[in-house]
Amino acid sequence: MKYLNDGRVVVTALVLLLFFFSGLLYLYANAGPKTGTNKIVGELKTKQLKILRKLDSEVIWEELDESDPIRYRDTIRTEEGSEAVLLFTDGENTAEIRMDERSMILVEDTDKISFVSGSLSATGGGSGSLQISSGDTKISLGNSDLKISKDENNKGLNLEVKQGEAKVSSSSGENTVGKNQSADLKDGKVEVHTLNLETVSPPDKAYFPIAAETLPVRFEWKNSPTVKTFRLEVAKDSGFRTGLKKLNAGGTNASISLPNGSYYWRLAGKNPESGKDEFSSSKNFKLVSWNKPRLVSPTNKETFSYTEAAPPVRFQWNTFDSQTKYKLEVSSDTNFKQIVYTGDSSAGFLKWEPKNEGQFFARVKMNSDKQGFTELSSDTISFVLRKSEQAEPPKLLKPLQGEEIGIRIFKVGSFFSWSSNKEFKSYSLDIAADSDFKNILFSKSTNSNFMKPDLDWKEGTYFWRIKASSNSEEAISSSVGKFILKPLGSIRLSFPKDGSELGHPVDGKLQFRWDRPDPSGTYKLEVSKDPNFASKIFETSVRSGQNSVPLAGPGDYYWKVTLLSPEGEVLTSSPSSGFKTSDSAPFVSPVYPRDRDKIDLDEKASLSFYWEIEGKSEAYILELLEADQKTLKTVFKKEIKGESFDYRELYKLREGKYQWRLSAKYRDSSGQIRTTLPLTRDFEVIMSATFKAPEILTPKEFYVE
C-alpha cells in the first residue's frame, strides 16, 4: 500500500494507462469499416450524396455505399440533400423504403422499422408484413404504396396512401387508410381524410435543369367540381414549413419561378360541405443547376516546371449534382484529336501523370441520365509542362508578404512555412532586420517546410527567406518576405452590436461575443445599465471570446471587454457598446455559418444558412458579402420567409473571406413594419480539392474556448 502514496509511482501508472487506452482508441478508429454481426435484413439499393449508418454495437456513424447490407438494429439517416432507397427482404415478402433528406429510421426487426424523423415513402410486396412504428402508433404496410412524414417537433404524423390499404393502430383504436386517403395522427388521435384533389405535373421525384438564377415551373392538376379556388403550396420541406410559397389559382395550372434546390408541392382547396381545407398528396421535384463546368485547377496558361520526372497534374472543377457524370479530356492539340488522357469522376477532381514535357489542353464534359439534360463542355484551358535545368525556388507561404501581426499573438504562434519540392533535401530559414540580410537574427536548417524560430521577438519590421539545397546543385534562394510586428490590436465587440435593438431572450440569457487579439489572454467582461458603468449588473473574467449574461428584463444595457495581463494589469480595452432589448422586437440568433468558421465547399451541393428566432417576425433579410481587398462586395441579398436558406450557386464563390448579415422584419406595438439592425458573422470558404500547399500548421499548444 505504501506504493500508492508515492507520487512517482501513481503518475507513471496513470501515464501508462493513458498510452494504453489511447492505443486501443487508435486501433479502433483505424480498424476500417465496421460490418456488424446482426442478421442481414436488406440492403442499400441506391443513394444520393451521403447516407450514414450506426451499428447496434457502435457509437460512430459510418457512410454506406450502394449494395451494402442493412442489419437488424441498424440506425440509418440521411443528410441534407441526400436520399436513400432501402430494399428489405423476408422470404417472399419485400418492401422498398425511400428516405428523403434529413430523415432517420431504426431497423428494429426483419419486419419492423421505427420511424424517427423526416419523411419516407414505402412500397410493400408479397404478404406485406412490414410494420412502421412511431411512438405508440403502428402502421402495417401490407401491399400499399404510402408516404409518411413528421411535423416540425416530431410529435405529429401524417400518412398518405397512394395505392392499396394501410392499417393504423394507435391508443384510440385501429383505422384503415385506403387509396387516395390521408391520416393525421397526433396525441393518439387519428383523422382520416379523402384526397379529392389530384396533381398532375411535375410528377414525384422529377428533375429539371436550370441554367439561370430561376426557372419558371409549371404546375398542373385535375379539376375538382366542388372546389372554386385552388391554393398551390410549394415548400423546401415535406412538412411545408420552410420557404413556403402560396398561390391562389382559379384554373388547373399555375407557374412559379424558383431557384435551384429541392422542393415539395401540393394542392389545397376548401370543401364546400365541411368548410375545411383539403389537400392533395405531396410530390417532390428538384431543380438542378445545369451550367457548363469550369476548370478550377490548373489555371489557364499555367506552367509546371521540373528537373527530373514530370510531376502529376491535378485537375479540379466545380460540380453541381452527385448524379452528374463528368469526363476529363487532356489533348496535345486544341481540337482534341490527339487525346493523351481521359478520366471519369463525379467528385470533381482527377490526377494525371504525364510522361513528357510540352503544351497540353484540357476540358471537362458533363452529362446526365435524366431526361432533358443535354451534354455541356467547359471552356478549354492550356497548360505547359517544362523541363528545366534548375528547380524552381521555394515560395514563401506564412507569414504573408507585408503582413502586420500583433506581437503577443506572434510570440505564441510564430510559424513560418513555404512550399516544398521533393528535389530539395533541406531548407535553411534566414530572418534578418534588413532586406540585404547583413544583420541576420536567426538562421537554421530543417528537412521540413515549416519552422517555429526560437527568437526573442520585438516590435518592428523583419525580412525572411528560404535557401533550398539539393545533392547536386548549389542552394537556391526564394524571394524575400517582409512582415511587421506591431503592438497588440484592439478588442472588437461582435455581439450585441452598438446601437442594436434586440428581442429580450425568453430565458433572460444573452450570449456576448468579442474578438480576441490575444488567444491566450484573460478577458474581463462588464455589463451595466448606464454608460459610465456605475451600476454594473454583471462582471466576470474568462479566457474565451464569449460568455452568457443574465439580463433582468427589457431595457438599455452597456458592455465592454478588457484584456488583462497574468498580473491583472490592463493591456487594452474595447470601447463601450450600448444596445436595447424589448418585448416587441424578435430575437434573431444566427446559427450557421458560425463566426470564423472555415467551410470546405468540396463535394458540397449548397452553402446552408441557419438561424433561430424568439418572437414573431414577418420575414428575414439575408445578405452574403465577399471580402474584396478592403471592401465588401454583395454576392446576393434576399428576403426569406423561413429560418434557413440553401445557396446553391457555388460556382459564383471562390476561396476567401465572406460575411453574412441577417435582420428581421417585424411589427412594433403600433403595427408599423420595422427592421432589426443586421447581425453579422464572418467566415472563410476553402476548397480542399485544389490541392494547394497547406498554410495552417498544427501548433504544439492548443487554446480552447
mmCIF file of C-alpha atoms in Angstrom, residues 302-450:
data_model
loop_
_atom_site.group_PDB
_atom_site.id
_atom_site.type_symbol
_atom_site.label_atom_id
_atom_site.label_comp_id
_atom_site.label_asym_id
_atom_site.label_seq_id
_atom_site.Cartn_x
_atom_site.Cartn_y
_atom_site.Cartn_z
ATOM 1 C CA GLU A 302 -0.203 27.678 -66.012
ATOM 2 C CA THR A 303 3.355 26.333 -66.258
ATOM 3 C CA PHE A 304 4.669 23.297 -64.361
ATOM 4 C CA SER A 305 8.466 23.205 -64.188
ATOM 5 C CA TYR A 306 10.534 20.172 -63.187
ATOM 6 C CA THR A 307 14.127 18.990 -63.402
ATOM 7 C CA GLU A 308 13.829 15.182 -63.363
ATOM 8 C CA ALA A 309 10.464 13.357 -63.611
ATOM 9 C CA ALA A 310 7.356 15.232 -64.691
ATOM 10 C CA PRO A 311 5.104 15.994 -61.699
ATOM 11 C CA PRO A 312 1.483 14.762 -61.571
ATOM 12 C CA VAL A 313 -1.086 17.327 -62.728
ATOM 13 C CA ARG A 314 -4.173 17.569 -60.537
ATOM 14 C CA PHE A 315 -7.406 18.738 -62.150
ATOM 15 C CA GLN A 316 -10.361 20.154 -60.250
ATOM 16 C CA TRP A 317 -13.676 21.509 -61.487
ATOM 17 C CA ASN A 318 -16.949 22.670 -59.984
ATOM 18 C CA THR A 319 -19.731 20.085 -59.603
ATOM 19 C CA PHE A 320 -23.499 20.573 -59.460
ATOM 20 C CA ASP A 321 -25.143 17.269 -58.560
ATOM 21 C CA SER A 322 -23.899 13.940 -57.205
ATOM 22 C CA GLN A 323 -25.549 12.022 -60.070
ATOM 23 C CA THR A 324 -23.988 14.154 -62.804
ATOM 24 C CA LYS A 325 -21.250 12.402 -64.784
ATOM 25 C CA TYR A 326 -18.035 14.204 -65.681
ATOM 26 C CA LYS A 327 -15.348 13.248 -68.214
ATOM 27 C CA LEU A 328 -11.942 14.928 -68.275
ATOM 28 C CA GLU A 329 -10.077 15.073 -71.587
ATOM 29 C CA VAL A 330 -6.435 16.122 -71.999
ATOM 30 C CA SER A 331 -5.054 16.589 -75.511
ATOM 31 C CA SER A 332 -1.877 17.765 -77.175
ATOM 32 C CA ASP A 333 -3.894 19.803 -79.721
ATOM 33 C CA THR A 334 -6.679 22.365 -79.446
ATOM 34 C CA ASN A 335 -9.141 20.239 -81.486
ATOM 35 C CA PHE A 336 -8.788 17.249 -79.120
ATOM 36 C CA LYS A 337 -7.901 14.862 -81.922
ATOM 37 C CA GLN A 338 -4.750 13.656 -80.151
ATOM 38 C CA ILE A 339 -6.108 12.884 -76.678
ATOM 39 C CA VAL A 340 -3.417 11.725 -74.249
ATOM 40 C CA TYR A 341 -5.614 11.161 -71.185
ATOM 41 C CA THR A 342 -9.305 10.676 -70.319
ATOM 42 C CA GLY A 343 -10.868 10.038 -66.933
ATOM 43 C CA ASP A 344 -14.302 9.895 -65.306
ATOM 44 C CA SER A 345 -15.098 11.353 -61.886
ATOM 45 C CA SER A 346 -18.237 12.576 -60.139
ATOM 46 C CA ALA A 347 -16.206 14.038 -57.257
ATOM 47 C CA GLY A 348 -14.790 16.918 -59.306
ATOM 48 C CA PHE A 349 -11.100 16.072 -59.407
ATOM 49 C CA LEU A 350 -8.633 13.724 -61.129
ATOM 50 C CA LYS A 351 -4.857 13.252 -61.280
ATOM 51 C CA TRP A 352 -2.870 12.748 -64.487
ATOM 52 C CA GLU A 353 0.748 11.575 -64.526
ATOM 53 C CA PRO A 354 2.330 12.862 -67.752
ATOM 54 C CA LYS A 355 5.366 11.274 -69.367
ATOM 55 C CA ASN A 356 6.776 14.141 -71.420
ATOM 56 C CA GLU A 357 7.002 17.904 -71.453
ATOM 57 C CA GLY A 358 5.008 20.076 -73.839
ATOM 58 C CA GLN A 359 1.866 22.172 -74.165
ATOM 59 C CA PHE A 360 -1.448 20.497 -73.379
ATOM 60 C CA PHE A 361 -5.143 21.370 -73.482
ATOM 61 C CA ALA A 362 -7.887 20.210 -71.115
ATOM 62 C CA ARG A 363 -11.686 20.319 -70.901
ATOM 63 C CA VAL A 364 -14.449 18.694 -68.857
ATOM 64 C CA LYS A 365 -17.691 17.313 -70.274
ATOM 65 C CA MET A 366 -20.769 16.791 -68.111
ATOM 66 C CA ASN A 367 -23.865 14.713 -68.837
ATOM 67 C CA SER A 368 -26.744 13.074 -67.000
ATOM 68 C CA ASP A 369 -29.035 10.086 -67.491
ATOM 69 C CA LYS A 370 -32.000 12.268 -66.538
ATOM 70 C CA GLN A 371 -34.338 13.342 -69.305
ATOM 71 C CA GLY A 372 -33.917 16.902 -70.563
ATOM 72 C CA PHE A 373 -30.280 17.295 -69.501
ATOM 73 C CA THR A 374 -28.041 17.979 -72.527
ATOM 74 C CA GLU A 375 -24.272 17.423 -72.536
ATOM 75 C CA LEU A 376 -22.200 20.502 -71.720
ATOM 76 C CA SER A 377 -18.477 21.152 -72.049
ATOM 77 C CA SER A 378 -16.216 23.532 -70.135
ATOM 78 C CA ASP A 379 -14.033 26.158 -71.763
ATOM 79 C CA THR A 380 -10.698 24.746 -72.881
ATOM 80 C CA ILE A 381 -7.632 25.655 -70.845
ATOM 81 C CA SER A 382 -3.985 25.279 -71.800
ATOM 82 C CA PHE A 383 -1.001 24.488 -69.601
ATOM 83 C CA VAL A 384 2.682 23.746 -70.130
ATOM 84 C CA LEU A 385 4.982 21.093 -68.720
ATOM 85 C CA ARG A 386 8.548 22.370 -68.983
ATOM 86 C CA LYS A 387 11.745 20.592 -68.045
ATOM 87 C CA SER A 388 14.286 22.972 -66.517
ATOM 88 C CA GLU A 389 17.949 22.717 -65.699
ATOM 89 C CA GLN A 390 17.314 24.102 -62.237
ATOM 90 C CA ALA A 391 14.400 23.578 -59.804
ATOM 91 C CA GLU A 392 12.043 26.452 -59.047
ATOM 92 C CA PRO A 393 12.890 28.306 -55.824
ATOM 93 C CA PRO A 394 10.615 27.773 -52.810
ATOM 94 C CA LYS A 395 7.541 30.001 -52.463
ATOM 95 C CA LEU A 396 7.003 31.763 -49.152
ATOM 96 C CA LEU A 397 3.610 30.975 -47.596
ATOM 97 C CA LYS A 398 3.490 32.215 -44.000
ATOM 98 C CA PRO A 399 3.842 34.965 -42.829
ATOM 99 C CA LEU A 400 2.208 36.686 -45.785
ATOM 100 C CA GLN A 401 4.097 39.362 -47.685
ATOM 101 C CA GLY A 402 3.737 42.679 -45.834
ATOM 102 C CA GLU A 403 1.533 41.131 -43.131
ATOM 103 C CA GLU A 404 1.071 43.108 -39.903
ATOM 104 C CA ILE A 405 0.829 40.872 -36.830
ATOM 105 C CA GLY A 406 0.232 41.580 -33.152
ATOM 106 C CA ILE A 407 3.446 40.776 -31.320
ATOM 107 C CA ARG A 408 1.807 38.844 -28.467
ATOM 108 C CA ILE A 409 -0.036 36.637 -30.940
ATOM 109 C CA PHE A 410 3.131 36.069 -32.941
ATOM 110 C CA LYS A 411 5.081 35.018 -29.876
ATOM 111 C CA VAL A 412 2.516 32.261 -29.278
ATOM 112 C CA GLY A 413 2.344 31.013 -32.873
ATOM 113 C CA SER A 414 5.348 32.287 -34.824
ATOM 114 C CA PHE A 415 5.228 29.636 -37.551
ATOM 115 C CA PHE A 416 6.996 30.048 -40.874
ATOM 116 C CA SER A 417 6.047 27.867 -43.843
ATOM 117 C CA TRP A 418 6.993 27.588 -47.502
ATOM 118 C CA SER A 419 6.383 25.319 -50.492
ATOM 119 C CA SER A 420 8.268 22.052 -50.679
ATOM 120 C CA ASN A 421 9.803 20.135 -53.557
ATOM 121 C CA LYS A 422 10.927 16.510 -53.451
ATOM 122 C CA GLU A 423 14.089 17.500 -55.322
ATOM 123 C CA PHE A 424 15.253 19.559 -52.321
ATOM 124 C CA LYS A 425 16.897 17.698 -49.447
ATOM 125 C CA SER A 426 16.981 20.502 -46.883
ATOM 126 C CA TYR A 427 15.936 24.109 -46.298
ATOM 127 C CA SER A 428 17.525 26.959 -44.400
ATOM 128 C CA LEU A 429 15.407 29.729 -42.828
ATOM 129 C CA ASP A 430 17.087 33.157 -42.535
ATOM 130 C CA ILE A 431 15.482 36.050 -40.615
ATOM 131 C CA ALA A 432 17.048 39.496 -40.695
ATOM 132 C CA ALA A 433 16.395 43.067 -39.637
ATOM 133 C CA ASP A 434 17.300 44.392 -43.116
ATOM 134 C CA SER A 435 16.363 43.388 -46.665
ATOM 135 C CA ASP A 436 20.031 42.826 -47.611
ATOM 136 C CA PHE A 437 20.446 40.252 -44.786
ATOM 137 C CA LYS A 438 23.526 41.977 -43.405
ATOM 138 C CA ASN A 439 22.045 41.787 -39.918
ATOM 139 C CA ILE A 440 20.819 38.170 -39.697
ATOM 140 C CA LEU A 441 18.960 37.498 -36.446
ATOM 141 C CA PHE A 442 18.197 33.812 -36.980
ATOM 142 C CA SER A 443 19.404 31.038 -39.303
ATOM 143 C CA LYS A 444 18.643 27.319 -39.044
ATOM 144 C CA SER A 445 18.337 24.309 -41.372
ATOM 145 C CA THR A 446 15.488 21.765 -41.489
ATOM 146 C CA ASN A 447 14.190 18.919 -43.645
ATOM 147 C CA SER A 448 10.600 20.154 -43.287
ATOM 148 C CA ASN A 449 8.795 23.024 -44.991
ATOM 149 C CA PHE A 450 7.910 24.786 -41.747
#
